[in-house]
Coordinates of C-alpha atoms in Angstrom, one line a residue:
X1 CA 13.8 272.2 122.4
X2 CA 12.1 269.1 120.4
X3 CA 8.7 268.2 121.9
X4 CA 7.7 264.4 122.2
X5 CA 4.9 263.7 120.9
X6 CA 3.2 260.4 122.1
X7 CA 1.3 257.7 119.3
X8 CA -2.2 258.8 118.1
X9 CA -5.0 257.6 115.4
X10 CA -5.2 260.9 114.7
X11 CA -1.7 261.7 113.2
X12 CA 0.3 260.4 110.0
X13 CA 1.6 257.9 112.6
X14 CA -1.7 256.2 113.1
X15 CA -3.6 256.4 110.2
X16 CA -0.6 254.7 108.5
X17 CA -0.6 252.3 111.4
X18 CA -4.3 251.4 111.1
X19 CA -5.1 251.9 107.4
X20 CA -1.7 249.4 106.7
X21 CA -3.4 247.2 109.2
X22 CA -6.4 246.8 108.3
X23 CA -6.0 246.9 104.8
X24 CA -3.6 244.0 105.7
X25 CA -6.7 242.2 108.0
X26 CA -9.1 243.2 105.5
X27 CA -7.1 241.6 102.3
X28 CA -6.3 238.6 104.2
X29 CA -9.4 237.6 105.2
X30 CA -10.9 237.9 102.1
X31 CA -8.7 236.2 100.1
X32 CA -8.5 233.6 103.1
X33 CA -13.2 233.4 103.0
X34 CA -11.9 232.8 99.0
X35 CA -10.2 229.9 98.6
X36 CA -12.2 228.7 101.5
X37 CA -15.2 228.9 99.5
X38 CA -13.4 227.6 96.5
X39 CA -11.6 224.3 98.1
X40 CA -15.0 223.6 99.4
X41 CA -16.3 223.8 96.0
X42 CA -14.0 221.7 94.5
X43 CA -13.8 219.4 97.2
X44 CA -17.9 218.9 97.2
X45 CA -17.1 218.8 93.1
X46 CA -14.2 215.7 93.9
X47 CA -16.4 214.0 96.6
X48 CA -19.4 213.8 94.3
X49 CA -17.9 212.4 91.5
X50 CA -15.9 209.5 93.7
X51 CA -19.8 209.0 95.3
X52 CA -21.2 208.8 91.6
X53 CA -18.3 206.6 90.1
X54 CA -19.0 204.4 92.8
X55 CA -22.3 203.9 92.0
X56 CA -22.2 203.5 88.4
X57 CA -19.3 201.0 88.8
X58 CA -21.7 199.2 91.9
X59 CA -24.6 198.9 89.2
X60 CA -22.9 198.4 85.8
X61 CA -21.3 194.9 87.8
X62 CA -24.7 193.8 89.0
X63 CA -26.7 194.9 85.4
X64 CA -23.5 192.7 84.0
X65 CA -23.8 190.0 86.4
X66 CA -27.8 189.7 86.4
X67 CA -27.3 189.7 82.9
X68 CA -25.3 186.9 83.3
X69 CA -27.0 184.6 85.5
X70 CA -30.0 184.7 82.9
X71 CA -28.1 183.9 80.0
X72 CA -26.8 180.5 82.1
X73 CA -30.3 178.9 82.8
X74 CA -31.2 180.5 79.1
X75 CA -27.9 178.0 77.7
X76 CA -29.0 174.8 80.3
X77 CA -32.5 174.7 78.5
X78 CA -31.8 174.4 75.2
X79 CA -29.0 172.3 76.4
X80 CA -29.3 168.9 74.0
X81 CA -30.3 166.4 76.7
X82 CA -33.0 168.8 78.2
X83 CA -34.0 169.6 74.7
X84 CA -34.7 165.5 74.3
X85 CA -37.7 165.6 77.1
X86 CA -36.8 163.0 78.9
X87 CA -36.5 165.0 82.8
X88 CA -35.1 162.0 84.4
X89 CA -32.3 161.4 81.9
X90 CA -29.0 160.6 84.0
X91 CA -27.1 162.9 81.7
X92 CA -29.6 166.4 83.2
X93 CA -27.9 166.0 87.1
X94 CA -24.3 166.4 86.2
X95 CA -24.8 169.7 84.2
X96 CA -26.3 171.0 86.8
X97 CA -23.9 169.7 88.9
X98 CA -21.6 171.3 87.3
X99 CA -22.7 174.8 85.9
X100 CA -23.0 175.2 90.2
X101 CA -19.7 174.2 90.6
X102 CA -19.1 176.9 87.4
X103 CA -20.5 180.1 90.3
X104 CA -21.0 179.3 93.9
X105 CA -24.2 181.8 93.9
X106 CA -26.4 179.2 92.4
X107 CA -28.5 178.3 95.9
X108 CA -30.6 175.7 94.2
X109 CA -31.0 174.5 90.6
X110 CA -33.1 171.5 89.2
X111 CA -35.3 170.1 86.8
X112 CA -39.3 170.6 86.3
X113 CA -42.6 168.3 84.8
X114 CA -45.2 171.2 82.8
X115 CA -47.4 170.1 86.1
X116 CA -45.0 171.5 88.2
X117 CA -43.1 168.3 89.9
X118 CA -39.7 168.8 90.2
X119 CA -37.6 166.0 88.9
X120 CA -34.0 166.7 89.0
X121 CA -32.0 168.8 91.0
X122 CA -28.4 169.8 93.0
X123 CA -28.3 167.5 96.1
X124 CA -31.6 166.3 96.1
X125 CA -32.8 169.3 97.2
X126 CA -37.3 169.5 96.7
X127 CA -37.0 166.4 94.5
X128 CA -40.5 164.7 93.9
X129 CA -42.0 168.1 95.6
X130 CA -44.4 170.3 93.6
X131 CA -43.1 173.6 92.8
X132 CA -46.7 174.4 90.9
X133 CA -47.8 177.8 92.5
X134 CA -44.4 179.5 92.7
X135 CA -44.3 182.8 90.5
X136 CA -40.7 181.4 88.5
X137 CA -42.4 178.7 87.4
X138 CA -45.7 180.3 86.7
X139 CA -43.7 182.5 84.6
X140 CA -41.2 180.7 83.2
X141 CA -43.5 177.6 81.5
X142 CA -44.4 181.1 78.9
X143 CA -41.2 182.5 78.5
X144 CA -37.5 183.0 80.4
X145 CA -38.3 184.6 84.2
X146 CA -36.2 186.6 86.6
X147 CA -37.6 187.4 89.7
X148 CA -37.4 189.9 93.0
X149 CA -36.0 189.3 95.4
X150 CA -37.2 187.1 98.0
X151 CA -36.9 185.6 101.6
X152 CA -37.1 181.5 101.0
X153 CA -40.1 179.8 101.3
X154 CA -39.7 175.7 100.5
X155 CA -35.4 175.9 101.0
X156 CA -35.5 177.8 104.3
X157 CA -35.4 174.4 106.6
X158 CA -32.9 172.9 103.8
X159 CA -30.1 175.0 103.5
X160 CA -28.1 176.8 106.4
X161 CA -28.3 180.5 107.7
X162 CA -26.0 182.3 106.7
X163 CA -23.3 183.5 109.3
X164 CA -24.4 187.3 109.5
X165 CA -27.3 186.2 110.8
X166 CA -29.4 187.8 108.1
X167 CA -32.6 186.0 106.5
X168 CA -32.2 183.1 104.2
X169 CA -32.8 185.3 100.4
X170 CA -32.3 185.0 96.6
X171 CA -33.5 186.2 93.6
X172 CA -35.1 183.5 90.5
X173 CA -34.5 182.7 86.9
X174 CA -36.1 180.1 84.9
X175 CA -36.3 179.3 81.7
X176 CA -38.8 176.7 79.9
X177 CA -37.5 173.6 77.7
X178 CA -39.3 173.2 74.7
X179 CA -38.5 170.5 72.2
X180 CA -37.2 170.1 68.5
X181 CA -40.8 171.0 67.3
X182 CA -41.6 173.9 70.5
X183 CA -43.4 172.0 72.4
X184 CA -43.1 172.5 76.4
X185 CA -41.9 169.5 78.0
X186 CA -40.3 171.0 82.0
X187 CA -39.2 174.7 83.1
X188 CA -35.1 174.9 84.7
X189 CA -35.2 176.8 87.3
X190 CA -32.3 178.5 89.6
X191 CA -32.3 180.2 93.0
X192 CA -29.5 182.2 93.9
X193 CA -28.2 183.3 96.8
X194 CA -28.7 187.3 98.3
X195 CA -25.3 187.3 99.2
X196 CA -23.6 186.8 95.4
X197 CA -25.8 190.6 94.3
X198 CA -24.1 192.3 98.2
X199 CA -21.3 191.0 97.9
X200 CA -20.9 192.4 94.0
X201 CA -21.9 195.5 94.3
X202 CA -19.3 196.0 97.8
X203 CA -16.7 195.5 95.1
X204 CA -17.2 198.6 93.9
X205 CA -16.9 200.7 97.7
X206 CA -13.6 200.1 99.0
X207 CA -12.2 200.9 102.3
X208 CA -11.8 204.6 101.5
X209 CA -15.0 204.9 100.7
X210 CA -16.2 203.3 104.4
X211 CA -13.6 205.6 106.0
X212 CA -15.1 208.4 104.7
X213 CA -18.8 207.6 106.1
X214 CA -19.8 206.7 102.1
X215 CA -23.1 204.2 102.3
X216 CA -24.2 202.0 99.2
X217 CA -27.5 201.6 99.0
X218 CA -30.0 198.8 96.9
X219 CA -33.2 199.8 96.8
X220 CA -36.4 198.4 94.7
X221 CA -39.2 199.8 91.3
X222 CA -40.9 201.5 94.5
X223 CA -38.0 202.8 96.5
X224 CA -37.9 200.5 99.2
X225 CA -34.2 199.7 100.5
X226 CA -33.5 196.1 99.5
X227 CA -29.9 196.2 101.4
X228 CA -28.4 196.6 103.5
X229 CA -30.1 195.0 105.4
X230 CA -29.9 197.3 109.2
X231 CA -32.2 200.0 106.5
X232 CA -33.9 197.8 104.4
X233 CA -38.2 198.8 104.9
X234 CA -36.5 202.1 107.5
X235 CA -35.1 204.4 105.2
X236 CA -37.0 206.2 102.5
X237 CA -35.9 207.3 99.9
X238 CA -36.1 211.4 99.4
X239 CA -38.4 212.9 96.9
X240 CA -36.5 214.1 94.6
X241 CA -35.0 210.2 93.8
X242 CA -38.0 209.2 92.9
X243 CA -38.5 211.9 90.1
X244 CA -35.0 211.0 88.5
X245 CA -33.6 207.4 89.0
X246 CA -29.9 208.0 86.6
X247 CA -28.8 211.1 89.0
X248 CA -25.5 212.1 89.4
X249 CA -24.6 213.9 92.8
X250 CA -26.5 216.1 93.9
X251 CA -26.7 217.1 97.8
X252 CA -29.7 215.9 98.8
X253 CA -31.5 216.1 102.9
X254 CA -32.7 212.7 103.5
X255 CA -35.5 210.7 106.6
X256 CA -32.6 211.2 109.3
X257 CA -33.0 215.3 108.7
X258 CA -29.1 215.6 107.4
X259 CA -27.5 216.2 103.9
X260 CA -25.5 214.0 101.8
X261 CA -24.1 213.7 98.5
X262 CA -25.6 211.3 96.8
X263 CA -26.0 209.8 93.6
X264 CA -28.4 207.7 92.1
X265 CA -28.1 205.3 88.6
X266 CA -30.4 202.4 87.5
X267 CA -29.5 199.2 87.0
X268 CA -30.1 198.6 83.8
X269 CA -29.5 194.0 83.4
X270 CA -30.9 193.9 79.8
X271 CA -33.1 191.2 81.3
X272 CA -35.8 189.7 80.0
X273 CA -37.8 191.2 83.4
X274 CA -36.4 194.7 84.0
X275 CA -36.5 194.7 88.2
X276 CA -36.1 197.9 88.5
X277 CA -33.0 198.0 91.2
X278 CA -31.6 201.3 91.4
X279 CA -27.6 201.8 93.1
X280 CA -27.4 204.8 95.7
X281 CA -24.8 205.9 97.8
X282 CA -24.7 208.5 99.8
X283 CA -21.7 210.4 101.9
X284 CA -22.7 212.7 104.3
X285 CA -21.8 216.6 103.3
X286 CA -20.3 216.9 106.3
X287 CA -17.6 214.2 106.1
X288 CA -17.0 215.0 102.9
X289 CA -16.4 218.9 103.0
X290 CA -14.7 218.4 106.4
X291 CA -11.0 218.7 104.9
X292 CA -12.0 221.8 103.1
X293 CA -13.3 223.7 106.6
X294 CA -10.2 222.4 108.6
X295 CA -8.4 224.6 105.9
X296 CA -10.1 227.6 105.6
X297 CA -10.4 228.7 109.1
X298 CA -6.2 227.8 108.7
X299 CA -6.8 230.1 106.7
X300 CA -8.3 232.3 108.8
X301 CA -6.2 231.4 111.3
X302 CA -3.0 232.7 109.6
X303 CA -4.4 235.3 107.8
X304 CA -5.3 236.9 111.8
X305 CA -1.0 236.7 112.5
X306 CA 0.0 237.9 109.2
X307 CA -2.3 241.3 110.4
X308 CA -0.4 241.4 113.4
X309 CA 2.7 240.8 111.6
X310 CA 1.8 244.1 109.0
X311 CA 0.4 246.0 111.9
X312 CA 4.0 245.2 113.4
X313 CA 6.0 246.8 111.0
X314 CA 3.3 249.3 109.4
X315 CA 4.1 250.7 112.6
X316 CA 7.8 250.7 112.1
X317 CA 7.8 252.0 108.5
X318 CA 4.8 254.9 109.7
X319 CA 7.9 256.2 112.4
X320 CA 10.0 256.7 109.3
X321 CA 7.8 257.7 107.6
X322 CA 6.6 260.1 109.7
X323 CA 9.6 262.2 111.7
X324 CA 10.3 264.7 109.0
X325 CA 7.0 265.4 108.1
X326 CA 6.1 265.9 112.5
X327 CA 9.8 267.8 112.0
X328 CA 8.5 270.2 109.5
X329 CA 5.1 270.4 111.5
X330 CA 7.1 271.6 114.6
X331 CA 9.6 274.2 112.9
X332 CA 6.0 275.4 111.3
X333 CA 4.1 275.6 114.6
X334 CA 7.0 277.4 116.4
X335 CA 7.3 279.5 113.5
X336 CA 3.4 280.9 114.0
X337 CA 4.5 281.8 117.3
X338 CA 6.9 284.2 116.4
X339 CA 10.1 281.8 116.8
X340 CA 12.0 283.0 114.3
X341 CA 15.0 280.5 115.0
X342 CA 12.2 277.7 114.6
X343 CA 14.9 274.0 113.1
X344 CA 13.7 273.1 109.9
X345 CA 14.2 269.7 108.5
X346 CA 18.0 269.4 106.7
X347 CA 18.4 271.0 103.2
X348 CA 16.7 268.3 100.5
X349 CA 15.4 265.7 103.5
X350 CA 12.1 266.0 102.6
X351 CA 12.2 266.4 98.3
X352 CA 15.0 262.9 98.8
X353 CA 11.8 261.0 100.3
X354 CA 10.1 262.7 97.3
X355 CA 12.3 261.6 95.0
X356 CA 12.1 258.4 96.6
X357 CA 7.7 257.8 96.5
X358 CA 8.5 259.5 92.9
X359 CA 11.3 256.9 91.7
X360 CA 9.2 253.8 93.8
X361 CA 6.3 254.9 91.8
X362 CA 7.8 255.4 88.4
X363 CA 9.7 251.6 89.1
X364 CA 6.5 249.9 90.1
X365 CA 4.7 251.1 86.8
X366 CA 7.3 250.4 85.3
X367 CA 7.6 246.3 86.7
X368 CA 4.2 246.1 86.2
X369 CA 4.2 247.1 83.0
X370 CA 7.4 244.4 82.4
X371 CA 5.5 241.5 84.0
X372 CA 1.8 242.3 82.2
X373 CA 3.8 241.5 79.3
X374 CA 5.7 239.0 80.6
X375 CA 1.8 237.1 81.9
X376 CA 0.6 237.5 78.4
X377 CA 3.9 236.0 76.6
X378 CA 3.7 233.0 79.8
X379 CA -0.2 232.3 78.6
X380 CA 0.9 232.8 75.0
X381 CA 3.8 229.8 75.9
X382 CA 1.1 227.6 77.8
X383 CA -1.4 227.7 75.0
X384 CA 0.9 226.6 72.7
X385 CA 2.4 223.7 74.9
X386 CA -0.9 222.8 75.9
X387 CA -2.2 222.4 72.3
X388 CA 1.3 220.9 71.3
X389 CA 0.9 218.2 74.5
X390 CA -2.6 217.2 73.3
X391 CA -2.1 216.9 69.6
X392 CA 1.1 215.0 70.8
X393 CA -1.1 213.1 73.4
X394 CA -3.9 211.9 71.0
X395 CA -1.4 211.2 68.0
X396 CA 0.0 208.1 70.4
X397 CA -3.4 206.9 71.5
X398 CA -3.5 206.7 67.9
X399 CA -0.4 204.6 67.4
X400 CA -1.0 202.7 70.6
X401 CA -4.3 201.8 68.8
X402 CA -3.3 201.3 66.0
X403 CA -0.2 198.6 67.5
X404 CA -2.0 196.8 69.3
X405 CA -5.3 196.3 67.5
X406 CA -6.7 194.4 63.9
X407 CA -7.7 197.0 61.5
X408 CA -10.1 195.1 60.0
X409 CA -12.1 193.3 63.1
X410 CA -11.0 195.6 65.6
X411 CA -10.0 193.3 68.2
X412 CA -6.3 193.0 69.8
X413 CA -4.2 191.8 67.1
X414 CA -1.8 188.8 67.6
X415 CA 0.8 191.1 68.7
X416 CA -0.7 192.1 71.9
X417 CA -2.0 188.9 72.3
X418 CA 1.6 187.9 72.7
X419 CA 2.4 190.0 75.2
X420 CA -0.4 189.0 77.0
X421 CA -0.3 185.2 77.3
X422 CA 2.9 186.0 78.2
X423 CA 1.8 188.4 81.1
X424 CA -0.4 185.3 82.2
X425 CA 2.0 182.7 82.0
X426 CA 4.5 185.0 84.5
X427 CA 1.7 185.5 86.9
X428 CA 0.7 181.7 86.6
X429 CA 4.0 180.9 87.2
X430 CA 4.8 183.0 90.4
X431 CA 0.6 182.3 91.8
X432 CA 0.0 179.3 90.5
X433 CA -3.3 180.4 89.2
X434 CA -3.2 179.2 85.6
X435 CA -5.6 180.3 82.7
X436 CA -6.5 178.7 79.7
X437 CA -6.0 179.5 76.0
X438 CA -8.8 178.8 73.0
X439 CA -8.0 179.0 69.5
X440 CA -10.8 178.9 67.7
X441 CA -11.1 178.2 63.1
X442 CA -14.3 179.6 61.0
X443 CA -14.9 176.0 59.3
X444 CA -14.7 176.0 55.3
X445 CA -13.8 179.5 55.4
X446 CA -11.5 179.4 51.9
X447 CA -15.6 178.6 50.3
X448 CA -17.2 181.3 52.0
X449 CA -14.2 183.9 50.5
X450 CA -14.2 181.9 46.7
X451 CA -17.9 181.9 46.8
X452 CA -19.2 185.5 48.0
X453 CA -16.2 187.1 47.5
X454 CA -13.3 188.9 50.0
X455 CA -15.4 191.7 51.0
X456 CA -18.1 189.2 52.9
X457 CA -15.9 187.4 53.7
X458 CA -13.9 190.7 55.2
X459 CA -17.6 191.2 56.8
X460 CA -18.0 187.4 58.9
X461 CA -14.3 187.8 60.2
X462 CA -16.0 191.1 62.1
X463 CA -19.1 189.5 62.6
X464 CA -17.4 186.7 64.2
X465 CA -15.5 189.0 66.4
X466 CA -18.0 190.8 67.7
X467 CA -19.8 187.8 68.3
X468 CA -17.0 186.6 70.3
X469 CA -16.2 190.2 72.3
X470 CA -20.1 190.2 72.8
X471 CA -19.7 185.8 74.6
X472 CA -16.7 186.3 77.0
X473 CA -16.7 187.9 80.7
X474 CA -14.9 191.3 81.1
X475 CA -11.5 189.7 81.7
X476 CA -11.0 187.5 79.1
X477 CA -9.4 188.9 75.8
X478 CA -9.9 188.1 72.2
X479 CA -7.3 189.1 69.5
X480 CA -7.4 188.1 66.0
X481 CA -4.4 185.3 65.7
X482 CA -4.0 185.3 61.8
X483 CA -6.9 185.1 58.7
X484 CA -9.3 183.0 60.2
X485 CA -8.4 181.8 63.0
X486 CA -9.3 184.0 66.0
X487 CA -7.6 183.5 69.9
X488 CA -9.6 183.5 73.5
X489 CA -7.5 183.7 76.4
X490 CA -8.7 183.0 79.7
X491 CA -7.4 184.2 82.9
X492 CA -8.2 182.8 86.7
X493 CA -9.3 179.8 84.4
X494 CA -6.8 176.5 85.9
X495 CA -9.7 173.7 84.8
X496 CA -10.5 173.0 81.9
X497 CA -14.1 172.3 82.6
X498 CA -15.0 176.3 83.1
X499 CA -12.9 176.7 79.6
X500 CA -15.4 174.3 78.0
X501 CA -18.0 176.2 79.5
X502 CA -16.9 179.2 77.4
X503 CA -15.8 177.5 74.4
X504 CA -18.7 176.1 74.0
X505 CA -21.1 179.1 75.2
X506 CA -19.0 180.9 71.9
X507 CA -19.1 178.0 69.8
X508 CA -23.3 178.0 70.0
X509 CA -23.8 181.9 69.7
X510 CA -21.8 181.5 66.4
X511 CA -23.9 179.0 65.3
X512 CA -26.8 180.3 66.0
X513 CA -25.9 183.1 64.4
X514 CA -27.2 184.5 60.6
X515 CA -23.6 186.2 58.3
X516 CA -24.2 188.0 55.5
X517 CA -23.5 185.7 52.6
X518 CA -23.3 182.3 53.8
X519 CA -25.9 182.8 56.5
X520 CA -25.0 180.5 58.7
X521 CA -21.1 179.2 60.0
X522 CA -19.4 176.7 62.2
X523 CA -16.0 177.4 64.3
X524 CA -13.6 174.3 65.2
X525 CA -11.9 175.2 69.4
X526 CA -9.1 174.0 70.6
X527 CA -8.7 174.5 74.2
X528 CA -5.1 174.2 76.5
X529 CA -4.3 175.1 79.8
X530 CA -1.5 176.2 81.5
X531 CA 0.3 173.7 83.3
X532 CA 2.7 174.2 85.6
X533 CA 5.8 172.3 84.0
X534 CA 5.3 174.5 80.9
X535 CA 8.6 174.8 79.6
X536 CA 7.3 178.4 77.8
X537 CA 3.9 180.0 76.9
X538 CA 4.4 178.7 73.3
X539 CA 3.8 174.9 74.5
X540 CA -0.1 176.1 76.3
X541 CA -0.4 177.6 72.2
X542 CA 1.0 174.0 70.6
X543 CA -1.5 172.4 72.7
X544 CA -4.7 174.3 71.9
X545 CA -3.4 174.1 68.5
X546 CA -3.2 170.3 68.1
X547 CA -6.5 170.4 69.6
X548 CA -7.8 172.6 66.8
X549 CA -6.4 170.0 64.8
X550 CA -8.8 167.1 66.2
X551 CA -11.5 168.8 66.2
X552 CA -11.2 169.8 62.4
X553 CA -10.3 165.8 61.8
X554 CA -12.9 164.8 63.7
X555 CA -15.9 166.3 61.9
X556 CA -15.5 170.4 63.1
X557 CA -18.1 172.2 64.9
X558 CA -17.0 171.2 68.6
X559 CA -14.8 171.5 70.6
X560 CA -11.6 169.8 71.8
X561 CA -9.9 170.1 74.7
X562 CA -6.0 169.1 74.2

């Protein structure tokens, strides 16, 4: 009678179970740790890229805004009714009021005589008082000035307190006013609300970033935090951020003892004076990597559960594989004890197992060989498909550019402008938020072609396109309308005053520029603003064209609102 065998780790059944369970557990743990590590690295890289993108966007927006505010003050100081020298002239105050109406960030605008007395100012603030000791006035007597943030001194009691309870702070811009002989006749100065700076920066900071614990900071040239107010003059930048003011995302330990994903980008305002500001975005490292850590823990838990399942399966398999060998061992033991009647396993039982193992090994080798061949073929096909896809995408981008851009000037073409105009018209009809169209024509351009040749004329058109692109806002749209005509589409511009300001800015920049061949040229500009009763987008263009005709008829080099 065969003996009943108990389970033992030294038996074949126990060894198979132990090795199957141990190897499966080790494999799954290694895979879980490796996948978790890869996920952590990828999550850190992704979060770091998002942090750097926010810092870069905020720095670009703030730099462009500062540059535009300085250009506004420079244009005011060079306006004809300022440079005449009569700072009491009644036309000066309406100009200041119109400029403030266009941008709510201006808290104060005024003109000051060479001795520092405020002659005219919006809302009469500081009018008649002396600002001779203010740094912006002293610096602006000799050139354009852009000043760092400071708290209000003279204006603190005259302006309402911010609703958030923060101190009233400003940044200053000023420019000298000189007459036609170059003599200083005064200074035009402006105080811009600090909240405009913070709101500009916050536009790059969406709700998902706030939910993930990210913070955006503004620092000055000395590394002192200017914003947010709760951290101002309290948080010190880590030492590694002082060495490089343009640093991609890195893991940095701050003075609160926590590690942050941190990116720092210098604000390039290209103003007359570099303020030395930087944008710093930081996110707690543990919050950035929290999803990766959670996934790693889930993988480890699944690994333990899978190991238990593999152990149970291994025990069952070991039992079926070990039974014929146990029978053979029992038969050998009985023979050793002199039992000639020992029962051997049925004839062919071990051979069948052996053949099955051999067949399985052979089949596995064959399948693995086929799999390697298929994998090589798939890799080759994937590489070929990737190459063809990239080539097709590149060709599509090139075709898209050719279809939407003017080949000579590089700006958008008439066809793309028509599409954009229809989009603005449809949006205006839905939201009642208007837009404006500026139609510009180079004065006496035929004379340029006839005198200097068409190559020079082409160069002049290219320079015109460059100047127009450089003087408009980032949301505006420039296209070549045909020949020497260009068109500018101003979204979100419901009134003629705003459009006139943009048109005058462009007309003045072109009149002051130096062109190859003719030297100086001028443009005539016709403006039209969308009206609610316009039957179609063509009506807006027709009014702009009629206004352009009036500008030409009135002597050219002027702007007419249709």
